Each structure stands twice: as structure tokens, then as C-alpha cells.
CSV table of C-alpha atoms and ligand atoms in Angstrom, one decimal:
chain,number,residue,atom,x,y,z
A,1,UNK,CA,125.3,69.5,-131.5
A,2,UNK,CA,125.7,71.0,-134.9
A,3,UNK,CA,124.8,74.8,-133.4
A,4,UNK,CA,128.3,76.6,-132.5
A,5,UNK,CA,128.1,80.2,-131.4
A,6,UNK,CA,125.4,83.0,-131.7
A,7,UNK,CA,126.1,85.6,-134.7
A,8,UNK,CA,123.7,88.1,-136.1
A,9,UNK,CA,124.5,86.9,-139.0
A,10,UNK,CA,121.7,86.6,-142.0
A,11,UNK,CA,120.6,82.6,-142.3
A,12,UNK,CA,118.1,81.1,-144.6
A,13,UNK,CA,116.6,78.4,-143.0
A,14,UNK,CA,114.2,76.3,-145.8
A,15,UNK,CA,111.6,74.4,-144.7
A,16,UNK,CA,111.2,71.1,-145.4
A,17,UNK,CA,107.4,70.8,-145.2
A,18,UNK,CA,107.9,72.0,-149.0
A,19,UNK,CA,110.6,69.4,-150.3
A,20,UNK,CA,109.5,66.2,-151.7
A,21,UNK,CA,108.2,63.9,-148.8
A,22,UNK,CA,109.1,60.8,-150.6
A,23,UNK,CA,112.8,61.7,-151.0
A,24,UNK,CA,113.4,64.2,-147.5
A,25,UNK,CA,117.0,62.6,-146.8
A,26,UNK,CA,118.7,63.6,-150.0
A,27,UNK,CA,116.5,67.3,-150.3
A,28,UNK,CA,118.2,67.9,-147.1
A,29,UNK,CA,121.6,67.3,-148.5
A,30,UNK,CA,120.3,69.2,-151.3
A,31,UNK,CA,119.5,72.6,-149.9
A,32,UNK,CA,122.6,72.7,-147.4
A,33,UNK,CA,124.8,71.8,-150.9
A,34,UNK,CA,122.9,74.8,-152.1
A,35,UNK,CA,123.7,77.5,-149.0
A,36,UNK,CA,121.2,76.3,-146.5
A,37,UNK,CA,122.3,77.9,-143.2
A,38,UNK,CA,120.2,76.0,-141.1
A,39,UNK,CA,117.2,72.8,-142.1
A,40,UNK,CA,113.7,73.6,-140.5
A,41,UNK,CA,111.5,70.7,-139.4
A,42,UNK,CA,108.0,71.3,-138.9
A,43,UNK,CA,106.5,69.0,-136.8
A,44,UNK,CA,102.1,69.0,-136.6
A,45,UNK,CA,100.5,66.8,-134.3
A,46,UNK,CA,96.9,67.1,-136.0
A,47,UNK,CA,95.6,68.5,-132.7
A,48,UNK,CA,97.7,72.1,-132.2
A,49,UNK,CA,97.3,72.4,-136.1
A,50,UNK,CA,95.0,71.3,-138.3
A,51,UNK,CA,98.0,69.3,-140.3
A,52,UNK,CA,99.8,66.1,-139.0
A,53,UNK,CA,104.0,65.6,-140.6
A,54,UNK,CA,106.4,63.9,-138.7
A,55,UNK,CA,107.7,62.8,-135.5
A,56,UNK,CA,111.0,61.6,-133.8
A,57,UNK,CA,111.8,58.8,-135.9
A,58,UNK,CA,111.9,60.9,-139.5
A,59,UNK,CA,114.2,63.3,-137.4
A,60,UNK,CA,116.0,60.3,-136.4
A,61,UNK,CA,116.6,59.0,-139.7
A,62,UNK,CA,117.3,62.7,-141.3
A,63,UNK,CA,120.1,63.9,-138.7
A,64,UNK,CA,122.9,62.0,-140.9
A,65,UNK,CA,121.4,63.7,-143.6
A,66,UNK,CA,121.8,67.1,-141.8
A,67,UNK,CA,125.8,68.2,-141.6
A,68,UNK,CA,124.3,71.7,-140.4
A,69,UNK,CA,121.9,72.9,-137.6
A,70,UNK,CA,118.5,70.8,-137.6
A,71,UNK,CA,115.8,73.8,-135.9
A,72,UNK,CA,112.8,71.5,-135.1
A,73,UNK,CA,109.3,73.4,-134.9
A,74,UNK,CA,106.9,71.9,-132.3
A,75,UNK,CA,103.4,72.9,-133.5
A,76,UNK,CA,102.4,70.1,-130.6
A,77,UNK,CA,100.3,70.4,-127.6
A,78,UNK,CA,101.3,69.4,-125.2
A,79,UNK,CA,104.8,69.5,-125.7
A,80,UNK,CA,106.6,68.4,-122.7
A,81,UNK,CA,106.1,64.6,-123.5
A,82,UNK,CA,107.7,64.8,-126.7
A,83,UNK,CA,110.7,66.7,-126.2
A,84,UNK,CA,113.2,63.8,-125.4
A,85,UNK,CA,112.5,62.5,-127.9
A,86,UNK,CA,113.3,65.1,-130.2
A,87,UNK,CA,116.4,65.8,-128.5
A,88,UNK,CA,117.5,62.2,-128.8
A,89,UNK,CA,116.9,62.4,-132.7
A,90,UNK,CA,119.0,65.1,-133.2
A,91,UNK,CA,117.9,68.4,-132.8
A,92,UNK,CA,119.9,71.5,-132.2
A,93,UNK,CA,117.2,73.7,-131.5
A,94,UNK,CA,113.7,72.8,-130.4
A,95,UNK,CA,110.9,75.2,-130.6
A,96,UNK,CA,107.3,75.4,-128.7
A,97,UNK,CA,104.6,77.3,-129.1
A,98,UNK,CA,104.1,79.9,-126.5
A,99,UNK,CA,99.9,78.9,-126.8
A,100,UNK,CA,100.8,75.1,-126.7
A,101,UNK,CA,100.2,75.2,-123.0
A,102,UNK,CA,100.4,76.8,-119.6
A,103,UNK,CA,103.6,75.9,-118.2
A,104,UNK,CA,105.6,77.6,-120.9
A,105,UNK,CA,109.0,78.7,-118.6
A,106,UNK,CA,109.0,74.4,-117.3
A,107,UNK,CA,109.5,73.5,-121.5
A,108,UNK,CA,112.3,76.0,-122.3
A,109,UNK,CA,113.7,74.5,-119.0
A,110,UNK,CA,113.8,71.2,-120.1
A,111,UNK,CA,114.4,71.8,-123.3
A,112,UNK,CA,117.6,73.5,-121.9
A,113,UNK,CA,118.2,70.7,-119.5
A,114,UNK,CA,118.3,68.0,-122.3
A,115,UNK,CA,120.9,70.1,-124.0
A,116,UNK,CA,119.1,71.4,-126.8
A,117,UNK,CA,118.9,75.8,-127.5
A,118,UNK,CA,115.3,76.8,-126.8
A,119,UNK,CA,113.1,78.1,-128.9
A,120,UNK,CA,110.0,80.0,-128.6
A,121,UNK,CA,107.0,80.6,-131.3
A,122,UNK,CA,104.5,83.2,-131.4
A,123,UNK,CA,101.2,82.5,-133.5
A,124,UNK,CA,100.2,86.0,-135.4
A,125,UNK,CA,97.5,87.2,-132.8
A,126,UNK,CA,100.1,86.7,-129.4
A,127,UNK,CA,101.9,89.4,-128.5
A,128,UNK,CA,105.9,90.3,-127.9
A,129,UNK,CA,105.0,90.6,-124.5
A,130,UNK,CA,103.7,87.0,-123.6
A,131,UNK,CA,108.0,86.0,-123.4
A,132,UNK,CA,108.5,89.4,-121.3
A,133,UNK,CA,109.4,86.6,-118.4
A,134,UNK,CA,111.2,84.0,-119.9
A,135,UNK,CA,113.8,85.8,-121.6
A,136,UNK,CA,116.4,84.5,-119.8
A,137,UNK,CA,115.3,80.8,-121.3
A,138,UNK,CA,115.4,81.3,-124.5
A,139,UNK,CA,117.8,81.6,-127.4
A,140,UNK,CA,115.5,81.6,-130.0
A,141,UNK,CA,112.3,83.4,-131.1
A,142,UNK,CA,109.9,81.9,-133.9
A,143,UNK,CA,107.6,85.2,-134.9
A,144,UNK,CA,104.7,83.2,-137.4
A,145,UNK,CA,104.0,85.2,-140.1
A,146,UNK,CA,101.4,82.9,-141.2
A,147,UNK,CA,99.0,80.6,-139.1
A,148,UNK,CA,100.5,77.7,-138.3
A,149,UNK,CA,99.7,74.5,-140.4
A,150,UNK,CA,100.4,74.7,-143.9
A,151,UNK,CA,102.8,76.0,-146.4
A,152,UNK,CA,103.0,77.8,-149.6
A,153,UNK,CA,100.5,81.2,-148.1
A,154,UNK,CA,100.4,84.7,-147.8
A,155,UNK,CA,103.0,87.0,-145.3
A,156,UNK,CA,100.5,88.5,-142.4
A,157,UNK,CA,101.9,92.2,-142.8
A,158,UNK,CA,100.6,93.4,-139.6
A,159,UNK,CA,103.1,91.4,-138.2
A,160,UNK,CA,105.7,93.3,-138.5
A,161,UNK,CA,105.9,95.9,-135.7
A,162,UNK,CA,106.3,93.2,-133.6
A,163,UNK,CA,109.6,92.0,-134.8
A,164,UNK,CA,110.8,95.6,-134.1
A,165,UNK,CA,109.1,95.1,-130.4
A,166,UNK,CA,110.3,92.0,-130.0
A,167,UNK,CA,114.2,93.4,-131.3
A,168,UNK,CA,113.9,95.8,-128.7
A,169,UNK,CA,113.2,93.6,-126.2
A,170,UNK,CA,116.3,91.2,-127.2
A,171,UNK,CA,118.7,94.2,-128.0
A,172,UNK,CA,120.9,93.0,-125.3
A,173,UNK,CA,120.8,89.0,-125.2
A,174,UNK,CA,122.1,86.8,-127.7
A,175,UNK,CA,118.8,85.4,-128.8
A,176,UNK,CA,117.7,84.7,-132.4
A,177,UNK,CA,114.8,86.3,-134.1
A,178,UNK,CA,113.5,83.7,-136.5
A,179,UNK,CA,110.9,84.6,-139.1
A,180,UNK,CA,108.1,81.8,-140.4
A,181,UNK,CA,105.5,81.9,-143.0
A,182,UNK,CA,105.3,83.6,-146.7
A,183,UNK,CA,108.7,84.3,-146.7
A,184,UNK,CA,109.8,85.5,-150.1
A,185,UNK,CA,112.6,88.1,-151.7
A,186,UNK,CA,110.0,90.8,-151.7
A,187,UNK,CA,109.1,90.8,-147.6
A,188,UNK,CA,112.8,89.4,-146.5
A,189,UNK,CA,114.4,93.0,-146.6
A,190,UNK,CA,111.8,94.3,-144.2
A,191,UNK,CA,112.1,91.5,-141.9
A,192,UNK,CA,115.8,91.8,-141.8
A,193,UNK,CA,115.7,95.7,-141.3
A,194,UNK,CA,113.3,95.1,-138.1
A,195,UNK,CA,116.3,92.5,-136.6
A,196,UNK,CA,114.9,89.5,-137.9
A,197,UNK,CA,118.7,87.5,-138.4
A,198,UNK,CA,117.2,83.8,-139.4
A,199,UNK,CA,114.5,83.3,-142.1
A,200,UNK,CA,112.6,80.2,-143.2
A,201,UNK,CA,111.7,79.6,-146.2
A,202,UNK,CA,109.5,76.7,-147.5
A,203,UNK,CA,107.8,77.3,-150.8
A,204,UNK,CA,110.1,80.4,-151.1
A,205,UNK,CA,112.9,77.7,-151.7
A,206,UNK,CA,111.7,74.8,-153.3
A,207,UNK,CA,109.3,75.8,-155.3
A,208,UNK,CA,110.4,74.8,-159.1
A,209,UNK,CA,113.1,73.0,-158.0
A,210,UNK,CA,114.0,68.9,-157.2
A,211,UNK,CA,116.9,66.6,-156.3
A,212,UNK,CA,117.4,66.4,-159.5
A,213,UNK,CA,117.8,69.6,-160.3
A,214,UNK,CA,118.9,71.9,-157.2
A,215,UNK,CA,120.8,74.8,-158.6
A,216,UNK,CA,117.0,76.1,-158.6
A,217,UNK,CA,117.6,75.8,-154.3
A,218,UNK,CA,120.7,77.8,-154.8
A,219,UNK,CA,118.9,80.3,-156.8
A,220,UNK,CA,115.7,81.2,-154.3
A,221,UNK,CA,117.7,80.9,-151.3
A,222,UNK,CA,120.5,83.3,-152.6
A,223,UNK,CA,117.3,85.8,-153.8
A,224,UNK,CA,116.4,85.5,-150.2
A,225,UNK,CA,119.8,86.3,-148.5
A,226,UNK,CA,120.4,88.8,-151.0
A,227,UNK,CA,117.1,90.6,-150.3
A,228,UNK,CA,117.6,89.9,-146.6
A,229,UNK,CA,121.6,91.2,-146.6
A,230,UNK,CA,120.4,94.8,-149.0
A,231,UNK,CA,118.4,96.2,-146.2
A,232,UNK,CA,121.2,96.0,-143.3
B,1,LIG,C1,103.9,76.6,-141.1
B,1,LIG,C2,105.4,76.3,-140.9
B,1,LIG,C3,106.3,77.0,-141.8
B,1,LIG,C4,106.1,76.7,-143.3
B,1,LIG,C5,106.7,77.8,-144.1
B,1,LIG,O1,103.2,76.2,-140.1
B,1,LIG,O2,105.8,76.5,-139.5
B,1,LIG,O3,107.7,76.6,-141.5
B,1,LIG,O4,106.5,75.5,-143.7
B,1,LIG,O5,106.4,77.6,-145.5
B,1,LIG,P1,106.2,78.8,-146.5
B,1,LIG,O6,107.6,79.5,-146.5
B,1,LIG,O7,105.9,78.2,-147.7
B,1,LIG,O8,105.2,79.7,-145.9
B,2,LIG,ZN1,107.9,76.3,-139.1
């Protein structure tokens, strides 16, 4: 288990459904070399999103590439199945989607039980209020800022009052408030001054950049932090 302690702390989290699919081992090694905080894995089952990636077995083969926290994103439905699995490969932190299904307080459980922090994720159109009563199971809060499925589109501004809502609601609990989707420089100060402390970045961090050259990594993801770290 990679993940330590909670902090409030500012941590770019790039997304690897941007990096180079053919080569995801040493773009991992890449982006933490270049001040990733924390490697997030989006995994699409085709069904819950229209968009299929990976499963256990590329998490598998990834975690020795991972020295840091690997925070795995479940766009899956149903979940519970699956989350073994994704436990035994590795992950620090597994995330479900609070539409994936109706026994929403039973995942975090398990996901708990197998030793991992739980996540939650909230597509654009669910509100702050649908993890009122399972606070006390989570340590993490995905808020999509897109629609789930794809990378490299646009920040869904109206959005954004609920990450205030949703600090409000976490004022008091150590629990993480994670930002997804069409993060860039320009929107990471607003996210951050609302009480978002973890943001993902996928195109926002790899975009003109490759294993071969990754000071262009170091660049974006210090534009985000810096962005991010100006508005506290
Ligand atoms: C989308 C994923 C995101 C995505 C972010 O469904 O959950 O993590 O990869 O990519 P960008 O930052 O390009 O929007
Ligand atoms: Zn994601």
C-alpha cells in the first residue's frame, strides 16, 4: 500500500488514458520522475461508458512500474465482481461510480474490507447529496467534470458549486476531493479554491510530450500545481 496518511495537500494526478498505450509501463515511470503525486487508471468496461481500456492484468503488470499511489477509476457496472481483482493488482485507492448500481454503501464496504481507500464518483448531472449517507465509507470523492468515457474534452463549468457543496459536506472528515475531466492551468485555481486538494490530469499532462522526451510532463504538471497552489 503505497497511500500513507491524508494531507490537504495539492496532488496532480495524470491520467494515463492519455499516455502512449503501447509503452504505459515506462510513461508511468515517466510522469512520477516528473512530479506525479499520484497515477490515475481509468478503467471502461464498454457497458457503463461508451469506451473499453483495461482491466486487472495491465494494473497487474503496471504496479512495479508505480513507486507512488495507483488511484484506479471504475467506470464499470456492476462493480462488485471486479473489485478483488483490482485490489490484488495493486491499487491503493479504488473508485465506483455512485450510478454504477444500487447497492452503493455494500462496494465502499468491500472495497474497505479488501484493504484498499474507497473512492466515490459522481457523473456531472448527480448531486453532492446522493453520498449524504455514506460518508462515513469513503475517503475519496471523484467530482467528473466531464462525462465519463473519453479524454482530451471540455471542463463542465456548472460543475463547480458542487465542489464547494460537497467541501462543506467533508469539512470535518479526512476525505479527498478529487477533480476529473478538462483539467487544465486555466480551471485548476478555481477547483482548488472550492477544496478540491487532488486533480487529474490526462491531456492536461501529456499532451506534447513522450518517454522520450518528458521534461514536457514536468512542465504541464508544474503549470497545474502552480495554478492549483496560487489560489489557496
Ligand atoms: C474520463 C476519465 C478521465 C480522463 C481525463 O472518463 O475518467 O480521467 O482521462 O482526461 P482529460 O484530463 O484529458 O480530460
Ligand atoms: Zn478518471
Amino acid at each position: 500500500m503505497a497511500y500513507e496518511s491524508f494531507d490537504r495537500r495539492i496532488k496532480i494526478a495524470p491520467s494515463i488514458l492519455s499516455a502512449d498505450f503501447a509503452n504505459l509501463g515506462a510513461e508511468c515511470r515517466a510522469i512520477e520522475a516528473e512530479g506525479a503525486d499520484w497515477v490515475h487508471v481509468d478503467v471502461m468496461d464498454g457497458h457503463f461508458v461508451p469506451n473499453i481500456t483495461i482491466g486487472p492484468n495491465v494494473c497487474a503488470a503496471l504496479r512495479p512500474h508505480i513507486r507512488g499511489v495507483m488511484d484506479v477509476h471504475l467506470m464499470i457496472a456492476p462493480c462488485d465482481a471486479y473489485l478483488e481483482a483490482f485490489a490484488r493488482a495493486g491499487a491503493d485507492i479504488l473508485t465506483v461510480h455512485a450510478e454504477a448500481g444500487p447497492h452503493l454503501h455494500r462496494s465502499l464496504q468491500a472495497i474497505r474490507a479488501l484493504g484498499c481507500k474507497a473512492g466515490v464518483a459522481l457523473n456531472p448531472a448527480t448531486p453532492a447529496e446522493a453520498i449524504e449517507h455514506v460518508l462515513d465509507q469513503i475517503d475519496l470523492i471523484c467530482v467528473m467534470t466531464v462525462n465519463p468515457g473519453f479524454g482530451g474534452q471540455a471542463f463542465i463549468e456548472a460543475v463547480l458549486p458542487k465542489i464547494a457543496r460537497l467541501s462543506e459536506m467533508t469539512a470535518e472528515r479526512d476525505i479527498h476531493i478529487e477533480i476529473d475531466g478538462g483539467v487544465v492551468p486555466a480551471n485548476a485555481g478555481n477547483c482548488a479554491a472550492l477544496g478540491a486538494d487532488v486533480l487529474v490530469a490526462g491531456s492536461g499532462v501529456f499532451k506534447g510530450g513522450s518517454v522520450a522526451d518528458p521534461s514536457v510532463y514536468g512542465r504541464n504538471i508544474h503549470a497545474i500545481r502552480e495554478a492549483a497552489e496560487a489560489a489557496l
